[in-house]
Short mmCIF file of C-alpha atoms and ligand atoms in Angstrom, two decimals:
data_model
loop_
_atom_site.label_atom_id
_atom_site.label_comp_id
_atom_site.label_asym_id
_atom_site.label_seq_id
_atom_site.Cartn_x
_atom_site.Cartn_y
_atom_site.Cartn_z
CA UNK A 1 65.15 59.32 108.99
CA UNK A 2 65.64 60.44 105.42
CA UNK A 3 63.20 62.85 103.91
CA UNK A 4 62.57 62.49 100.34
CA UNK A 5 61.84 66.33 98.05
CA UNK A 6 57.98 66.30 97.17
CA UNK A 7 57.53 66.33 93.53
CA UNK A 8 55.74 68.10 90.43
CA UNK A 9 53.35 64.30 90.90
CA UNK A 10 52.50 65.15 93.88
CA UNK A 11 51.74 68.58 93.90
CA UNK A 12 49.31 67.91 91.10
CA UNK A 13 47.48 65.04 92.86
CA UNK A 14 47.24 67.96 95.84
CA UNK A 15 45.14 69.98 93.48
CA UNK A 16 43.41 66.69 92.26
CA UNK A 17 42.67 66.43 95.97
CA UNK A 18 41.55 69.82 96.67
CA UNK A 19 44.65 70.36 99.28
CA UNK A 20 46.03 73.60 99.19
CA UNK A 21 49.29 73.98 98.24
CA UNK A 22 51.60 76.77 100.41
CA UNK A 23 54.79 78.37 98.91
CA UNK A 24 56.95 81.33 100.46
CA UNK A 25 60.12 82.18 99.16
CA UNK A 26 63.73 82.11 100.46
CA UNK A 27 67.09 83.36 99.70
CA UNK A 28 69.56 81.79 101.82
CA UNK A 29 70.01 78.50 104.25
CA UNK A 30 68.47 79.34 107.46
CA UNK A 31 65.30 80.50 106.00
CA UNK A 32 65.19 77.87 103.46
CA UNK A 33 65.52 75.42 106.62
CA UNK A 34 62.78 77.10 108.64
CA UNK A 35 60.07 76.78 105.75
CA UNK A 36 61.15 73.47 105.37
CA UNK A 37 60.77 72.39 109.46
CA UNK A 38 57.44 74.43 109.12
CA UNK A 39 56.27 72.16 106.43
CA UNK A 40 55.66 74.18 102.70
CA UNK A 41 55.40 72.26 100.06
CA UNK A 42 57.16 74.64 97.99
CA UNK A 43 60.08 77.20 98.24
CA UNK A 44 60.43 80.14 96.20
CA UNK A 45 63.80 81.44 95.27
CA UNK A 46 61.81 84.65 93.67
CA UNK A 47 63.74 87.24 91.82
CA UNK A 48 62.30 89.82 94.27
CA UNK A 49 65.76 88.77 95.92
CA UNK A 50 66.87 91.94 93.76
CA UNK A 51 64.28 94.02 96.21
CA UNK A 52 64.49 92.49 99.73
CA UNK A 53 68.00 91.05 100.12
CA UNK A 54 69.63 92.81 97.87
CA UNK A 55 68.78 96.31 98.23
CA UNK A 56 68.42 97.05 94.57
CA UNK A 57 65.15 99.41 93.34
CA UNK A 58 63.36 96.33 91.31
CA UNK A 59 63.56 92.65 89.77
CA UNK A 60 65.38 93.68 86.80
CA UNK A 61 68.65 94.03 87.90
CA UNK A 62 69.04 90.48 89.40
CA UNK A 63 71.58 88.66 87.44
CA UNK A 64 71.28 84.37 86.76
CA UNK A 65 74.69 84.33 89.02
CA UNK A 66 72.75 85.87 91.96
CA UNK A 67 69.87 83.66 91.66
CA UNK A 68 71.98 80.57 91.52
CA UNK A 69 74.38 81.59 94.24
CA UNK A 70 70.97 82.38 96.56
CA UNK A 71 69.45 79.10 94.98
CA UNK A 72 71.96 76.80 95.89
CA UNK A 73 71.77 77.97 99.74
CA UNK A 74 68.46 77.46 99.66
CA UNK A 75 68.69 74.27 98.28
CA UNK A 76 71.21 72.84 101.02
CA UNK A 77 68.92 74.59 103.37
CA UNK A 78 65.74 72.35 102.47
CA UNK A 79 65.35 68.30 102.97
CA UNK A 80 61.34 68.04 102.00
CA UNK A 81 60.26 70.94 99.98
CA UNK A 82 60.66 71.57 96.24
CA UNK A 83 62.47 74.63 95.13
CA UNK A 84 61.50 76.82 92.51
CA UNK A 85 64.04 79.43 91.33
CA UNK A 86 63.11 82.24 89.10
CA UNK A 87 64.50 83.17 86.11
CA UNK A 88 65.98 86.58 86.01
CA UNK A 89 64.94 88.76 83.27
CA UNK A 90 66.53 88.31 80.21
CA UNK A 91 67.97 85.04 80.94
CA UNK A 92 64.96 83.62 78.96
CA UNK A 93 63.15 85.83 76.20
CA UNK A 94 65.61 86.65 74.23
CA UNK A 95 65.14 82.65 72.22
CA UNK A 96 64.40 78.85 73.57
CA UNK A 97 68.15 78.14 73.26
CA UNK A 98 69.57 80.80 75.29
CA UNK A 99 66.59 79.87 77.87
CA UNK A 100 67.20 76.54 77.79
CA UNK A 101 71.21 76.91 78.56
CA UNK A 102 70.39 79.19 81.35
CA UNK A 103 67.90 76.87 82.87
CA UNK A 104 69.88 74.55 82.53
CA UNK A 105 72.56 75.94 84.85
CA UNK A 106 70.41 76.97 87.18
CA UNK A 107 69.22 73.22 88.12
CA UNK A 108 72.37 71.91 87.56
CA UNK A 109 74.36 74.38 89.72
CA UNK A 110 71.72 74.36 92.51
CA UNK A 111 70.38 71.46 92.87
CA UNK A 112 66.60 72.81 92.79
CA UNK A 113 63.57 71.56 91.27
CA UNK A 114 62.27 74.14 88.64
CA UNK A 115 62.45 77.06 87.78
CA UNK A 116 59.86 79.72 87.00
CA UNK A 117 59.18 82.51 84.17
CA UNK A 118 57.08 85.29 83.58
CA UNK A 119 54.86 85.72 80.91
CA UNK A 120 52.55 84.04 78.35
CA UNK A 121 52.14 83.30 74.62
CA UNK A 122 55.76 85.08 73.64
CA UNK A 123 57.72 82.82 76.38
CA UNK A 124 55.46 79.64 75.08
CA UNK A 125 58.40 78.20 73.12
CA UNK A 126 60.77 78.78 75.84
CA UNK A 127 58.85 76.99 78.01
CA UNK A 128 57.96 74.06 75.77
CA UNK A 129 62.02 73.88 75.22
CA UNK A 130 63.02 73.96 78.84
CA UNK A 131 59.73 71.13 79.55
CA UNK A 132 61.20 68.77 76.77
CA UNK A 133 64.36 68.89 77.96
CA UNK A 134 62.97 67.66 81.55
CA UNK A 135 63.06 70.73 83.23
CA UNK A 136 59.82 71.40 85.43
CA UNK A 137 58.31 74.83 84.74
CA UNK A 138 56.59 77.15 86.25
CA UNK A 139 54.87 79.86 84.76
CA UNK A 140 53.78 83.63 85.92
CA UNK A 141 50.74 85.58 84.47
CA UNK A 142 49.39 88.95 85.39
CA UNK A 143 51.16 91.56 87.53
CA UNK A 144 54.88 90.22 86.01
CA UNK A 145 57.18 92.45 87.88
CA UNK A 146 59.76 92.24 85.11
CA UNK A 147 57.28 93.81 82.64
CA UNK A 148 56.05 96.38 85.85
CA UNK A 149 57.26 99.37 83.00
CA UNK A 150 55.04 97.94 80.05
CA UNK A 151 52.20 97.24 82.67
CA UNK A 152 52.38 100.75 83.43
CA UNK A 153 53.03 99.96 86.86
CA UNK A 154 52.60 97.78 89.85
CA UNK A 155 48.43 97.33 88.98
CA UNK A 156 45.75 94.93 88.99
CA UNK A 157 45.84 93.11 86.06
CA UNK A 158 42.99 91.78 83.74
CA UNK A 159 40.24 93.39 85.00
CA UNK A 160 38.50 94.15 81.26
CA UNK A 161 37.15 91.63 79.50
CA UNK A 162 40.00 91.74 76.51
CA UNK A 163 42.54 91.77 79.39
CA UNK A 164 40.71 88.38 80.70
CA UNK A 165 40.31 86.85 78.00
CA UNK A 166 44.29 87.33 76.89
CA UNK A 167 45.73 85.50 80.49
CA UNK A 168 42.76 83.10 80.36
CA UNK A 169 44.53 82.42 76.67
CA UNK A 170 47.78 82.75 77.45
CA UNK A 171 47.45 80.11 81.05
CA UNK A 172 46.04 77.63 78.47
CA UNK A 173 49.14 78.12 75.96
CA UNK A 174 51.57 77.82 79.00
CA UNK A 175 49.69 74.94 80.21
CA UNK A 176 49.89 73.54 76.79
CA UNK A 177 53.63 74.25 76.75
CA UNK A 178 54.31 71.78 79.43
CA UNK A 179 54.58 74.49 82.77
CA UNK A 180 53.49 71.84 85.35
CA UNK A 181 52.35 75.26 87.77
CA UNK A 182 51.32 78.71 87.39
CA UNK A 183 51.40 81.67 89.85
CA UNK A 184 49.25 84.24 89.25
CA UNK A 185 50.14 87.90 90.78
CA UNK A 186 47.38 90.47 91.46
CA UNK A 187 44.20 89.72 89.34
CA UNK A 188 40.67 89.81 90.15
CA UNK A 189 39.48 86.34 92.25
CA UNK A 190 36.94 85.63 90.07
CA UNK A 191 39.39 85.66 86.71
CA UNK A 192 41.86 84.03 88.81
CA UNK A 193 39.29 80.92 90.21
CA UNK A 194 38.38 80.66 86.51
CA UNK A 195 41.57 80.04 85.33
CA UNK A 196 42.22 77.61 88.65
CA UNK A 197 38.79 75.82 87.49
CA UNK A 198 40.08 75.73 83.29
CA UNK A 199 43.69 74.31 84.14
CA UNK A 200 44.85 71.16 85.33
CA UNK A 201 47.85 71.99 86.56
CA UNK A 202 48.21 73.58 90.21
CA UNK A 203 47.67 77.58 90.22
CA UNK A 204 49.00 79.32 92.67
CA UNK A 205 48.08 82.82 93.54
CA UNK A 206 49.37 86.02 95.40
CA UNK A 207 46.78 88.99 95.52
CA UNK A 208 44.47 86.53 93.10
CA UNK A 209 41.95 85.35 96.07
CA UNK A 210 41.17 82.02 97.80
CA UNK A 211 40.26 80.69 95.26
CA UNK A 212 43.31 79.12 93.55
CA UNK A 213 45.09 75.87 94.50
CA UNK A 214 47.97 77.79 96.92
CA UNK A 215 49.13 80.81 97.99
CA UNK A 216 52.75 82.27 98.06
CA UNK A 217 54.32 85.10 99.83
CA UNK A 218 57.63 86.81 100.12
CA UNK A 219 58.98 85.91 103.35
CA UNK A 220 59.93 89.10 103.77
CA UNK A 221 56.76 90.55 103.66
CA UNK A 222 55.07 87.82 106.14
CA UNK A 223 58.13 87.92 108.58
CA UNK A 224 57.37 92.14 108.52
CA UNK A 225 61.23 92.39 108.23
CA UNK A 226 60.80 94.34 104.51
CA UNK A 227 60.61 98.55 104.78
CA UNK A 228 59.48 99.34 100.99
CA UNK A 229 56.31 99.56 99.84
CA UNK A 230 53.58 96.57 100.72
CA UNK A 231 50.84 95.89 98.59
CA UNK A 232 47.76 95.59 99.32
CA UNK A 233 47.60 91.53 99.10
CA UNK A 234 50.14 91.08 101.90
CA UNK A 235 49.38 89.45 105.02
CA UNK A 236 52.01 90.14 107.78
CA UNK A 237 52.23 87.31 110.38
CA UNK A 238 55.15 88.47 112.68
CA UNK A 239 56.95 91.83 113.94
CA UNK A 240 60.41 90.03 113.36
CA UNK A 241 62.13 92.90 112.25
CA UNK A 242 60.93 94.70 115.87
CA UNK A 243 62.37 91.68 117.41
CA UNK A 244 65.44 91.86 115.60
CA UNK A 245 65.72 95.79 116.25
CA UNK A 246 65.22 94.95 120.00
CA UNK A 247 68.37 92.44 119.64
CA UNK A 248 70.84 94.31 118.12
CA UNK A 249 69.94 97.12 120.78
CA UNK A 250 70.24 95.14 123.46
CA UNK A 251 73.70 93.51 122.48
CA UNK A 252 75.29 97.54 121.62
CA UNK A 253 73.88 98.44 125.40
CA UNK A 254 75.63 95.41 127.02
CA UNK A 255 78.48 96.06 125.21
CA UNK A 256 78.92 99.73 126.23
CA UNK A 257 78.20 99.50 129.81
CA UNK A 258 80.55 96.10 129.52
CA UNK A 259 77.54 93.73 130.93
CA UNK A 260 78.20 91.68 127.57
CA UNK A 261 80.34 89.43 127.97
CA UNK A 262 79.72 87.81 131.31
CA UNK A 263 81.53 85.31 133.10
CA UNK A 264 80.01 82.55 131.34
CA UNK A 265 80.95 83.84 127.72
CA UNK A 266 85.15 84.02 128.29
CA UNK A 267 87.88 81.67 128.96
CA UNK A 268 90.47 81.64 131.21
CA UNK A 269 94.13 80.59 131.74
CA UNK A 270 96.18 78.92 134.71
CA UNK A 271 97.59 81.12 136.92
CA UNK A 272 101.00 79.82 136.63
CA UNK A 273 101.08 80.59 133.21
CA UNK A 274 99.87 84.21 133.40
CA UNK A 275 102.59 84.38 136.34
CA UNK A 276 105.38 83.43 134.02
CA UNK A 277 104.17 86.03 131.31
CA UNK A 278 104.18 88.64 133.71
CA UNK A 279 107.03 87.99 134.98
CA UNK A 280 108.95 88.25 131.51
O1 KIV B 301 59.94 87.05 92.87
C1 KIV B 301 59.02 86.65 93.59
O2 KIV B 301 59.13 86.61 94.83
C2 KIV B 301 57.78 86.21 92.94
C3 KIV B 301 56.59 86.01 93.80
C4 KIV B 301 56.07 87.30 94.29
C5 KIV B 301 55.54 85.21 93.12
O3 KIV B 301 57.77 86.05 91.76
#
């Protein structure tokens, strides 16, 4: 039976309907296809890539090459769900153009659905660009990794009331831009079911309460298979990384007291043949 990719329509008539919305993100085929069997409506191809697959100290040194090769594995991964892939940092604020080219390649070289970027009113035009020229966007307020250093750090954002009343400003401009999504990291739940209540478009949030029309995760962090530092807002649903551990243990003890591999793992050659190779 052929599945057909959900799309931006019908994630808005989801919030329309009060249905929550689920998102986790993914970096390469076999995850992409186990979110996809389990059913979200949305895949993330997040930046934090840089983080927990790629071993690097933050977002910012992801590069539009790494998110596309990562994308497009994701992409062939997933039948149902549509993929988001972010934007690496300076692929986008530098002017609408150079956003739009970059974009650009991203869907066309993966295959995915939109893509997302952080920020408000001074990514406006880049979004408005990237929406005109059919692209779906998504966009990103409060705790925006890529701006972690001008946030002063990994904190709650827009807890005072000028803070508020700046994201409540800037989700309206972004809505008004043409994003057809936002995700909103790490503010208080009552800004962030405010903003979910003010905008038509779906909101998703992560550390932003139950409010909002979804929730996303890294995988990483719900799997338990990431080491750094977890925030506060993560849930962890499974010990995978134990499990894994207690794999790759088992397979190095088989393998030096030579229980791995047994009989049914080898192959085997007529006698006659071995005969005749011994006896040369
Ligand atoms: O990069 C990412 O994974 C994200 C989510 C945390 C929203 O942007």
């Amino acid at each position: 039976m052929s599945v057909t990719r959900l799309t931006t329509l019908d994630l808005r008539e989801m919030k329309q309907k009060n249905e929550k919305i689920s998102m986790i993100t993914a970096y390469d085929y076999p995850t992409a296809e186990l979110i996809d069997e389990a059913g979200a409506e949305t895949i993330l191809v997040g930046d934090s890539l840089g983080m927990v697959v790629l071993g690097y100290p933050d977002t910012l040194s992801v590069s539009l090459d790494e998110m596309i090769h990562h994308g497009k594995a994701v992409v062939r991964g997933s039948k149902r769900a549509f993929v988001i892939i972010d934007m690496p940092f300076l692929t986008y604020q530098i002017n609408s153009e150079e956003a739009l080219r970059n974009a650009g390649r991203t869907i066309q070289e993966t295959g995915g659905q939109g893509v997302k970027l952080e920020g408000g009113v001074e990514i406006s035009e880049a979004v408005r660009k990237i929406t005109q020229s059919g692209i779906p966007v998504v966009g990103h307020l409060g705790l925006t990794p890529q701006s972690a250093g001008q946030l002063g750090g990994f904190k709650v954002q827009g807890r005072d009331i000028k803070a508020a009343r700046k994201m409540i400003d800037d989700a309206l401009v972004i809505e008004e831009a043409g994003a057809f999504m936002l995700v909103l990291e790490c503010v208080p739940w009552q800004l962030a079911q405010l903003i979910t209540q003010k905008l038509s478009i779906p909101v998703i949030g992560i550390g932003a309460g139950k409010y909002c029309d979804g929730q996303v995760l890294v995988y990483h962090d719900v799997m338990g298979l990431y080491t750094g530092k977890r925030p506060k807002f993560v849930k962890q649903y499974a010990e995978a990384r134990r499990e894994m551990l207690r794999g790759v243990n088992n397979y190095m003890d088989e393998v030096r007291n030579i229980s791995f591999p047994g009989e049914e793992h080898i192959f085997s050659m007529p006698a006659e043949a071995l005969d005749a190779l011994r006896d040369n």
